PDB file of C-alpha atoms in Angstrom:
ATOM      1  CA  UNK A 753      -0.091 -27.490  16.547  1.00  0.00           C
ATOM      2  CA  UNK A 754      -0.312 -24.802  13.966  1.00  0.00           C
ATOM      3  CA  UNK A 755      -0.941 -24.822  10.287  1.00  0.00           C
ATOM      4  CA  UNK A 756       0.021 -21.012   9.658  1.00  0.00           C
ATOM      5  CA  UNK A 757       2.990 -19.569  11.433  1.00  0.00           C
ATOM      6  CA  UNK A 758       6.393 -19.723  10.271  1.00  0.00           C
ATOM      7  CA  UNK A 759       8.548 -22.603  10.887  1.00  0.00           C
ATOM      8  CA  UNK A 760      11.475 -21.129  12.775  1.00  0.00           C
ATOM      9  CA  UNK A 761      13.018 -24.596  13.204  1.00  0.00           C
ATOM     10  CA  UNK A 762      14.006 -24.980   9.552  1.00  0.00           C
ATOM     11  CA  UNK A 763      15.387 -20.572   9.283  1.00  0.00           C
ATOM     12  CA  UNK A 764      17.412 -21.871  12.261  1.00  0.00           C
ATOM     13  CA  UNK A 765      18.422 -24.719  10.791  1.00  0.00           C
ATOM     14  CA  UNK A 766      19.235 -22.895   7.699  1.00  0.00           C
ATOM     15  CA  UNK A 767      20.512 -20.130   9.325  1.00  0.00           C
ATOM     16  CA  UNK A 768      23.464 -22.790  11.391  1.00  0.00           C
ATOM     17  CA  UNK A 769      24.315 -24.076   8.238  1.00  0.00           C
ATOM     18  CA  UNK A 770      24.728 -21.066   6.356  1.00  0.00           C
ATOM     19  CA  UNK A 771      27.406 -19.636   9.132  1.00  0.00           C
ATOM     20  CA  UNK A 772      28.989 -23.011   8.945  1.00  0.00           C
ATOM     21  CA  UNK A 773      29.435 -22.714   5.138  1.00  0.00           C
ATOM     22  CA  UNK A 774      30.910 -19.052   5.472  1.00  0.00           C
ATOM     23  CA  UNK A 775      33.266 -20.641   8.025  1.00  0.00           C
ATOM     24  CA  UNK A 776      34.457 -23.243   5.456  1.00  0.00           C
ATOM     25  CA  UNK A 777      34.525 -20.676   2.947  1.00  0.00           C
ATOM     26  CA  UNK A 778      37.014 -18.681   4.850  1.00  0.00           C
ATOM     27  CA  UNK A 779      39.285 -21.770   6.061  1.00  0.00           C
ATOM     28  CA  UNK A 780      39.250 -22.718   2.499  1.00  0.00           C
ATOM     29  CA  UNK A 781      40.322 -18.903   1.165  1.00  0.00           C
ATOM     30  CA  UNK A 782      43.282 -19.109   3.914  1.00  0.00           C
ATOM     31  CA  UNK A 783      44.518 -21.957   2.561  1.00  0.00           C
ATOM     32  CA  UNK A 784      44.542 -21.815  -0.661  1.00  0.00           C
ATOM     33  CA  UNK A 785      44.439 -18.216  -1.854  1.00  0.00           C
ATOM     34  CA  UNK A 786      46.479 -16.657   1.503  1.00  0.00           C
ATOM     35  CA  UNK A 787      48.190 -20.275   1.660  1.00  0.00           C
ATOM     36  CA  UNK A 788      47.842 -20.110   6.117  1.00  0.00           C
ATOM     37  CA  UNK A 789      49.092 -23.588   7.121  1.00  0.00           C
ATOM     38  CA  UNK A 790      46.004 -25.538   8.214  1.00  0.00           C
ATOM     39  CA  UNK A 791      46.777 -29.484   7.857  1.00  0.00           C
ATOM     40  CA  UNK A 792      43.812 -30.717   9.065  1.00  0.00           C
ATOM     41  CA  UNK A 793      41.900 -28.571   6.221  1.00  0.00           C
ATOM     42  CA  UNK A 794      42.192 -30.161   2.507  1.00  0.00           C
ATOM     43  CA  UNK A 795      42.090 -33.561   1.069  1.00  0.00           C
ATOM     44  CA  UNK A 796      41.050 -35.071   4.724  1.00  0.00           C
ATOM     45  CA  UNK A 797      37.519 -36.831   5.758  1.00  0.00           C
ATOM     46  CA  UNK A 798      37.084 -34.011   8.158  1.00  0.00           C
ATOM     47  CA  UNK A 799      37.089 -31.196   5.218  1.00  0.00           C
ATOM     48  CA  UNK A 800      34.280 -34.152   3.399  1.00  0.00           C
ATOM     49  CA  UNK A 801      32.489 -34.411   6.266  1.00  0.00           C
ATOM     50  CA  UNK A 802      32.137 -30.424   7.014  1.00  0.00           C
ATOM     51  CA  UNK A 803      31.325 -29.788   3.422  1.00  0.00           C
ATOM     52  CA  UNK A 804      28.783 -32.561   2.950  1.00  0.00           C
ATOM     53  CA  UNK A 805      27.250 -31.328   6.260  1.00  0.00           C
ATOM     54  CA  UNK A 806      26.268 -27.854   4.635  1.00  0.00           C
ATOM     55  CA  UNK A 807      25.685 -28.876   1.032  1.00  0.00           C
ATOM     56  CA  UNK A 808      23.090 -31.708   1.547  1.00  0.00           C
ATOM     57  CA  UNK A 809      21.388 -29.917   4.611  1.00  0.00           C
ATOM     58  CA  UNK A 810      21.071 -26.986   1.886  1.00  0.00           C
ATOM     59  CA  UNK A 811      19.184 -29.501  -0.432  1.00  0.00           C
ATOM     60  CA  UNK A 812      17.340 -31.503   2.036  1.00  0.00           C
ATOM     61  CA  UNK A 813      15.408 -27.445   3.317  1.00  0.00           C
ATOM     62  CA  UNK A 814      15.714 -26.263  -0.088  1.00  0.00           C
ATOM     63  CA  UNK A 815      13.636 -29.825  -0.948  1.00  0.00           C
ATOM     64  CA  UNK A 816      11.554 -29.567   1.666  1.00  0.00           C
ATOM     65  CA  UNK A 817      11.045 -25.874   1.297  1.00  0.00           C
ATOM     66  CA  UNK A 818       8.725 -26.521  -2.088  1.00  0.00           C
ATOM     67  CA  UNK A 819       5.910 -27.621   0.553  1.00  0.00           C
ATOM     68  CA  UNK A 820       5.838 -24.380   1.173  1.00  0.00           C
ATOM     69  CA  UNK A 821       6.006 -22.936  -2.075  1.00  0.00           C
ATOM     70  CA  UNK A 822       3.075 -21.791  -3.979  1.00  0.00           C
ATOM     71  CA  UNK A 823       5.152 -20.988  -6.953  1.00  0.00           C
ATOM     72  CA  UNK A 824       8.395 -23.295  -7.349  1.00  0.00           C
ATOM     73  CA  UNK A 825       8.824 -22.342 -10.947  1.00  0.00           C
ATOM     74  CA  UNK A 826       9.410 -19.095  -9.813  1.00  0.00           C
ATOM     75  CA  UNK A 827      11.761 -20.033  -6.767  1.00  0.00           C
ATOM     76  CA  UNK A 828      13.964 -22.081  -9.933  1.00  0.00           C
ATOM     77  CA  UNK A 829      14.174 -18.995 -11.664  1.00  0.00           C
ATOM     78  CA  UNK A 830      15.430 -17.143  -8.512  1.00  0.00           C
ATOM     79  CA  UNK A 831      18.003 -19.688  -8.086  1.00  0.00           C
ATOM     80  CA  UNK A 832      19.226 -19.806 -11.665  1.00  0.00           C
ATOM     81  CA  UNK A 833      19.540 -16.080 -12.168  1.00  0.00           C
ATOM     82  CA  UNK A 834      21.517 -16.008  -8.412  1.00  0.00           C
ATOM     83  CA  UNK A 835      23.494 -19.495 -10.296  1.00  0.00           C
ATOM     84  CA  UNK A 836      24.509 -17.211 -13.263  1.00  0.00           C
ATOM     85  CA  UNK A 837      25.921 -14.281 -11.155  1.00  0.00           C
ATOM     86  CA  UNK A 838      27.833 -15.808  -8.823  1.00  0.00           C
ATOM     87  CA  UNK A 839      29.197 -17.429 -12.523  1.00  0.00           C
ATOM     88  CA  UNK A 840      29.738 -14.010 -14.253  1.00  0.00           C
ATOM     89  CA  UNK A 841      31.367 -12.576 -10.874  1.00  0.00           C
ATOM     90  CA  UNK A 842      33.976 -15.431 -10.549  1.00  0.00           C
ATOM     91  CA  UNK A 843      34.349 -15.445 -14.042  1.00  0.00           C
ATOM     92  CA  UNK A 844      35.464 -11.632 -14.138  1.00  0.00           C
ATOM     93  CA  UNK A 845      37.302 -11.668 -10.537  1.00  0.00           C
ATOM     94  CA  UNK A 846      39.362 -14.336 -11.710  1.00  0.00           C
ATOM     95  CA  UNK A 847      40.438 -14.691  -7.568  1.00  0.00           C
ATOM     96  CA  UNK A 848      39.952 -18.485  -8.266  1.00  0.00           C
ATOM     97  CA  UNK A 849      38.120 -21.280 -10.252  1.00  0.00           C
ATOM     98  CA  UNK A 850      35.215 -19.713 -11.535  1.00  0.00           C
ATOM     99  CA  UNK A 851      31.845 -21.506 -10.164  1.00  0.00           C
ATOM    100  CA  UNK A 852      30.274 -23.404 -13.452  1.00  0.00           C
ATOM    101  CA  UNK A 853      27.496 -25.599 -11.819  1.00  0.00           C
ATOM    102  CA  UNK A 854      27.551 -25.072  -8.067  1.00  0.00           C
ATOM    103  CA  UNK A 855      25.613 -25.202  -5.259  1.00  0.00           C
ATOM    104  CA  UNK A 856      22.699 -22.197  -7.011  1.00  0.00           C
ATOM    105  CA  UNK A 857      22.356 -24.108 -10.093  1.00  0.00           C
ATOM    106  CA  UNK A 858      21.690 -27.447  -8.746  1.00  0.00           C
ATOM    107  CA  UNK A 859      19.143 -25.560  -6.830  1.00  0.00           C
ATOM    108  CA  UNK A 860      17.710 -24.075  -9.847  1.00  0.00           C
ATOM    109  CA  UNK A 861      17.433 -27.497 -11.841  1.00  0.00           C
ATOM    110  CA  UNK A 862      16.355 -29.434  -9.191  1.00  0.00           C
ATOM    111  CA  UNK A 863      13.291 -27.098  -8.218  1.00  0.00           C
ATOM    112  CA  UNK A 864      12.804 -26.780 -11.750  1.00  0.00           C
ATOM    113  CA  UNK A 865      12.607 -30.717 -12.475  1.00  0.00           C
ATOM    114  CA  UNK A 866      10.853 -31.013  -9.416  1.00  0.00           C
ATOM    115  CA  UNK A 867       7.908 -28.739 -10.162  1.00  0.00           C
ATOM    116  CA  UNK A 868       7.515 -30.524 -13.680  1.00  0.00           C
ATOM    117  CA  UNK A 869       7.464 -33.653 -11.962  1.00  0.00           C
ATOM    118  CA  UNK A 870       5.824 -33.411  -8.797  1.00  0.00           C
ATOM    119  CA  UNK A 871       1.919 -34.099 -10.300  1.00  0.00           C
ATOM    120  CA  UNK A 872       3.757 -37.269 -11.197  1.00  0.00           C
ATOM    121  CA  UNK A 873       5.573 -37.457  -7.391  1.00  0.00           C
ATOM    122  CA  UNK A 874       2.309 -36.336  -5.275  1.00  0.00           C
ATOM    123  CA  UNK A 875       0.601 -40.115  -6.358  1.00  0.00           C
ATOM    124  CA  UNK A 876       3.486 -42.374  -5.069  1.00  0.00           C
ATOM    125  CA  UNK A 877       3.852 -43.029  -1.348  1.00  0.00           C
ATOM    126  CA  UNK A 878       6.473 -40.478   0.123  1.00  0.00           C
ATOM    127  CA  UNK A 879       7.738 -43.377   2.391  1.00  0.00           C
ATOM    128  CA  UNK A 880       9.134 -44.944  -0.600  1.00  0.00           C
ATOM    129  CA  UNK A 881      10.097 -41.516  -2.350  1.00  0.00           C
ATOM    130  CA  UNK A 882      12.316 -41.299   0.677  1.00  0.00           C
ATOM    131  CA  UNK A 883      14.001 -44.446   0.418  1.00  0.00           C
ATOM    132  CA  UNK A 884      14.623 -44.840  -3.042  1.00  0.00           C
ATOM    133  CA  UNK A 885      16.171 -41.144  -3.776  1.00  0.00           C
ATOM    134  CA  UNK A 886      18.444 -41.704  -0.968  1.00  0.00           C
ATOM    135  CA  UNK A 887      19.530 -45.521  -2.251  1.00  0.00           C
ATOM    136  CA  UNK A 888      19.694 -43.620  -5.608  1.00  0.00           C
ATOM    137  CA  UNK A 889      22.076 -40.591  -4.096  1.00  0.00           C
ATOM    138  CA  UNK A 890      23.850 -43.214  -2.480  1.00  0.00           C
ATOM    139  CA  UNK A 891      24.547 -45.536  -5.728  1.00  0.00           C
ATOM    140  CA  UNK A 892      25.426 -42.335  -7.798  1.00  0.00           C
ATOM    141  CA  UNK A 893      27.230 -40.667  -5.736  1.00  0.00           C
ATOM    142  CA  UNK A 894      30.909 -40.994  -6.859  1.00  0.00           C
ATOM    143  CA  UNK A 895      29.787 -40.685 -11.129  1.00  0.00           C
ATOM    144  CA  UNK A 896      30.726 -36.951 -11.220  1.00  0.00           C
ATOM    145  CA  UNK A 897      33.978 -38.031  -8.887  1.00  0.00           C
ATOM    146  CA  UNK A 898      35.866 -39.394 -12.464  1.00  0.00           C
ATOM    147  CA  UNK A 899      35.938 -37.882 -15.553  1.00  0.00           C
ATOM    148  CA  UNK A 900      34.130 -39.522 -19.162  1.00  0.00           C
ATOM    149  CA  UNK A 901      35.484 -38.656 -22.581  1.00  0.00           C
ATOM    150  CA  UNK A 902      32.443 -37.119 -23.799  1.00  0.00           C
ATOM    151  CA  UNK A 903      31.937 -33.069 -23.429  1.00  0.00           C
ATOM    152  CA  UNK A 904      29.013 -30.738 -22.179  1.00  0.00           C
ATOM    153  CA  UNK A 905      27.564 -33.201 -19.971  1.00  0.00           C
ATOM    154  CA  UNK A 906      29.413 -31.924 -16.431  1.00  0.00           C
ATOM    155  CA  UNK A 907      25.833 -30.123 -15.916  1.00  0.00           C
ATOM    156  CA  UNK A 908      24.283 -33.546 -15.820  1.00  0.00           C
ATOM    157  CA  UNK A 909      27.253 -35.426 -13.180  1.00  0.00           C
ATOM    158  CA  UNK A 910      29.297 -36.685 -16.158  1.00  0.00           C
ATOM    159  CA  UNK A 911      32.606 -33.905 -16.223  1.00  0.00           C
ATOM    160  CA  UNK A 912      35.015 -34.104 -18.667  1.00  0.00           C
ATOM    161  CA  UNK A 913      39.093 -34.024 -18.202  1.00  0.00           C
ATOM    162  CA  UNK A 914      38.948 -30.268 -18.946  1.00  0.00           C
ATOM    163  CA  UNK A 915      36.332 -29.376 -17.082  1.00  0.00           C
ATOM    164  CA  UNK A 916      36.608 -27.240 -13.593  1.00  0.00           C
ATOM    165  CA  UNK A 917      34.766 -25.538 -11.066  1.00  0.00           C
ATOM    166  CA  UNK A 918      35.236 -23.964  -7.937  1.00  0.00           C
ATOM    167  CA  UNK A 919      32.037 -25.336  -6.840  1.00  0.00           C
ATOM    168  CA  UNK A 920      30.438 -28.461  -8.390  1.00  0.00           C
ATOM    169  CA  UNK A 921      27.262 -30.167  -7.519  1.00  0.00           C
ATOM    170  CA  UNK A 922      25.358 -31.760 -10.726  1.00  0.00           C
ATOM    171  CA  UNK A 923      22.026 -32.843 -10.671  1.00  0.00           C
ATOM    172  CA  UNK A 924      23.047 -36.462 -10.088  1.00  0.00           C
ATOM    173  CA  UNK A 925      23.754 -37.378  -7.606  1.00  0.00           C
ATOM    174  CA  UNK A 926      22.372 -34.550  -5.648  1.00  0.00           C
ATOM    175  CA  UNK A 927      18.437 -34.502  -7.487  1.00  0.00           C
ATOM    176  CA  UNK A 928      17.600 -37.536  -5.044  1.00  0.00           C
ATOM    177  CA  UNK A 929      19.055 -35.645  -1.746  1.00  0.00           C
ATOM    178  CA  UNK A 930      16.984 -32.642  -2.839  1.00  0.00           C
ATOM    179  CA  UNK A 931      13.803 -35.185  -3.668  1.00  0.00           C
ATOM    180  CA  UNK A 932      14.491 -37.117  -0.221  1.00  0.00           C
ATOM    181  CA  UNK A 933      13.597 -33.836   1.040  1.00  0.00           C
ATOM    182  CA  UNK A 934      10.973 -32.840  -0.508  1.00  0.00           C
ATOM    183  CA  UNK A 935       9.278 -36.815  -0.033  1.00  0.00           C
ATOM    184  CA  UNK A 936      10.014 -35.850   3.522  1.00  0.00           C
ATOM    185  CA  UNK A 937       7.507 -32.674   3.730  1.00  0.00           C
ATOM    186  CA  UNK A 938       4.732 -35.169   2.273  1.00  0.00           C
ATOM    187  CA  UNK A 939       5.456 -38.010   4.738  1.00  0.00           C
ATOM    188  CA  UNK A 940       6.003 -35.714   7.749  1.00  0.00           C
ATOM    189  CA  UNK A 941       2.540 -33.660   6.273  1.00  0.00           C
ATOM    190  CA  UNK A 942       1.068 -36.941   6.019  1.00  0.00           C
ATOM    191  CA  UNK A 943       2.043 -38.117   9.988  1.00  0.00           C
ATOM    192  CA  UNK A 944       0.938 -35.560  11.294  1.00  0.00           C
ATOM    193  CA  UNK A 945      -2.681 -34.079  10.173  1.00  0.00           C
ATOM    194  CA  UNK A 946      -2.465 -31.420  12.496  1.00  0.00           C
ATOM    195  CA  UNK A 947       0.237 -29.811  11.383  1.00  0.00           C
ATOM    196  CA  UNK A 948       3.619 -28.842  12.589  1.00  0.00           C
ATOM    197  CA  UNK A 949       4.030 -28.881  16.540  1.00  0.00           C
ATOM    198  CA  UNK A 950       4.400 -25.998  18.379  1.00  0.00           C
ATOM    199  CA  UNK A 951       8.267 -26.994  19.340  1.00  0.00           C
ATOM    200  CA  UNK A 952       8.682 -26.773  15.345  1.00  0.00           C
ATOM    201  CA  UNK A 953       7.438 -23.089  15.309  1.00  0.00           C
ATOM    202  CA  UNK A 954       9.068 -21.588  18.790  1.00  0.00           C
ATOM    203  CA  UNK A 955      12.313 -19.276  17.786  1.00  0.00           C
ATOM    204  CA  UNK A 956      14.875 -20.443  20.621  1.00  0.00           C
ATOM    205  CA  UNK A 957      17.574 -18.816  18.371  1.00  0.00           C
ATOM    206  CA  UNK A 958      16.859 -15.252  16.987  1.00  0.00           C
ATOM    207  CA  UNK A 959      20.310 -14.674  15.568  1.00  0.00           C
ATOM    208  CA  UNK A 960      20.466 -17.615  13.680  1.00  0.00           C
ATOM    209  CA  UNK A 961      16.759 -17.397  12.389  1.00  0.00           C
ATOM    210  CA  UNK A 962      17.167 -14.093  11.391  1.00  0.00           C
ATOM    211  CA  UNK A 963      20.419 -15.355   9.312  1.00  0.00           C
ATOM    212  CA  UNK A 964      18.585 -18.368   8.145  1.00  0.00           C
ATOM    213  CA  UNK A 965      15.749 -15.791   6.628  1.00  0.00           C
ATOM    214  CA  UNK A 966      18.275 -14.266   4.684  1.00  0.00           C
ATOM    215  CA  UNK A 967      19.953 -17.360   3.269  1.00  0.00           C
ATOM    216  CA  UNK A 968      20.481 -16.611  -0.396  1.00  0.00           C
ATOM    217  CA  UNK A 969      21.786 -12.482  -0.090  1.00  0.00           C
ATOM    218  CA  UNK A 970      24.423 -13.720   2.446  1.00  0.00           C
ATOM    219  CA  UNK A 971      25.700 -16.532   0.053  1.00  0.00           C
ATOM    220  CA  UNK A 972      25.942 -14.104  -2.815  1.00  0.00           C
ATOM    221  CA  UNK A 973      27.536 -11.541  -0.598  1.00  0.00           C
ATOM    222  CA  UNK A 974      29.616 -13.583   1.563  1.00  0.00           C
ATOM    223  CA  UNK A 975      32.599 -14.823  -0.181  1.00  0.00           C
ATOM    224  CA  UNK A 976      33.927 -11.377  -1.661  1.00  0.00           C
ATOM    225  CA  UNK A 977      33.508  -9.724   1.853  1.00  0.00           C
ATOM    226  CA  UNK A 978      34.885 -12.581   3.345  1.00  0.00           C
ATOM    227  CA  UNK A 979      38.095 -11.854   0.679  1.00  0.00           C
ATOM    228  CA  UNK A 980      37.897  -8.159   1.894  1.00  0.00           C
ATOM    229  CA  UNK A 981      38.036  -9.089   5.281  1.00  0.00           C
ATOM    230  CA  UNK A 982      41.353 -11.780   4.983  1.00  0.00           C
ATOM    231  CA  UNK A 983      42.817  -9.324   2.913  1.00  0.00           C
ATOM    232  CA  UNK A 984      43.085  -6.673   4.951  1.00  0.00           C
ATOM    233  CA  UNK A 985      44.363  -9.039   7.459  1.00  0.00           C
ATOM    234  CA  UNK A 986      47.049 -10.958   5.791  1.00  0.00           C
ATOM    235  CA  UNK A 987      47.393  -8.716   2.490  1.00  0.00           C
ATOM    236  CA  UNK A 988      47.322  -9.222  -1.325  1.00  0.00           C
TER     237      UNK A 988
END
C-alpha cells in the first residue's frame, strides 16, 4: 500500500462516468432538440436510472475528492465560476433551458458548506456520517420534485411554479450524497492505516483515466461540440 501516488481507480471511475454523461447528453439533444424517435429515452425508469448513475457518482468522487484537497475553498470557487458559465452560455445560446443550479453549482455549495463545516464533521464517527446523510438524501429526496409558493428558494431544493432549468440539482437533497462521500474517505482512511492498496493505484484503463483527469474542461466543452457534431449530422 501507498500513501503518495495517484489514485487511478477514482480518474477511471470518473473518467466512465463522465463518457456516460456525454452519452446521455447526446440521446437527450436527439430527442428533444433534433426530435430522433427514441421511446425508451424520456419519462422512463431507465432514463432515472442512467441519470442518477452519473449525477450521484459525480458527488460521491467529488465528496470524496476533498480528502485529497489541501484547499477546498478554492476547489468551491473553481466550481462556482465553471457553475456561472455554463449559466451565462445557455443563457445567451438560448438552444434550450438555460442551466440555473445544475450539476457545477451544487458542486460549488456543497464543497463550500463542506469546508466550513468539516472541523465540525472530522469529530463525529464517519460510520455514522455515512449512514445518516444517506437516510437524509433518501428522506429528502423528492422536496425539489413539487413546487412551494414561495420564490428564490429553488437554490436551496424548494422551486417555485415558474422556475426552470435545464439542469437542476439543489443542495438538498444532494448535500448528504456529496457528505456520504466525503464520510466515506474518513472511514475508508480510518480502515485502512496503511493507506490505499496497490489495486486502488494500478491504471488498468489509460483512456478512461486520462478522461477522468480532465473531468471538468470536457463537461464545459462537451455539450456545444456535441450540438456541432448532431448538427452537422441531422441539420438545423
Amino acid at each position: 500500500m501507498s500513501n503518495h501516488a495517484r489514485i487511478a481507480l477514482f480518474d477511471i471511475l470518473r473518467g466512465f462516468t463522465i463518457v456516460s454523461m456525454v452519452a446521455f447528453h447526446a440521446t437527450y439533444d436527439l430527442v428533444y432538440i433534433f426530435h430522433v424517435d427514441i421511446p425508451w429515452f424520456g419519462l422512463t425508469l431507465a432514463t432515472d436510472v442512467w441519470r442518477c448513475s452519473i449525477s450521484w457518482t459525480f458527488l460521491l468522487l467529488a465528496g470524496w475528492m476533498t480528502s485529497f484537497s489541501r484547499n477546498n475553498m478554492r476547489r468551491a470557487a473553481t466550481y462556482g465560476a465553471a457553475a456561472l458559465t455554463v449559466f451565462l452560455v445557455t443563457t445567451v445560446a438560448a438552444v434550450d433551458t438555460p442551466i440555473s443550479f445544475g450539476i457545477l453549482f451544487c458542486m460549488a455549495a456543497c464543497t463550500l458548506m463542506h469546508a466550513l463545516l468539516q472541523p465540525l464533521l472530522d469529530r463525529v464517527n464517519p460510520s455514522i456520517v455515512v449512514v445518516v446523510t444517506l437516510m437524509l438524501f433518501a428522506v429528502t429526496y423528492q422536496l425539489p420534485r413539487t413546487t412551494y409558493s414561495i420564490e428564490g428558494l429553488a437554490w436551496l431544493g424548494f422551486p417555485s411554479a415558474s422556475f426552470t432549468s435545464g439542469d437542476y440539482y439543489p443542495i438538498i437533497p444532494y448535500f448528504f450524497m456529496y457528505e456520504a462521500g466525503a464520510a466515506l474517505a474518513r472511514l475508508f482512511a480510518k480502515t485502512h492505516p496503511d493507506g490505499y492498496p496497490s489495486w486502488m493505484e494500478r491504471n488498468w484503463c489509460p483512456p478512461l483515466a486520462t478522461i477522468g483527469k480532465m473531468s471538468l474542461p470536457i463537461y464545459l466543452i462537451h455539450q456545444p461540440a456535441v450540438l456541432v457534431i448532431l448538427t452537422l449530422i441531422f441539420g438545423a
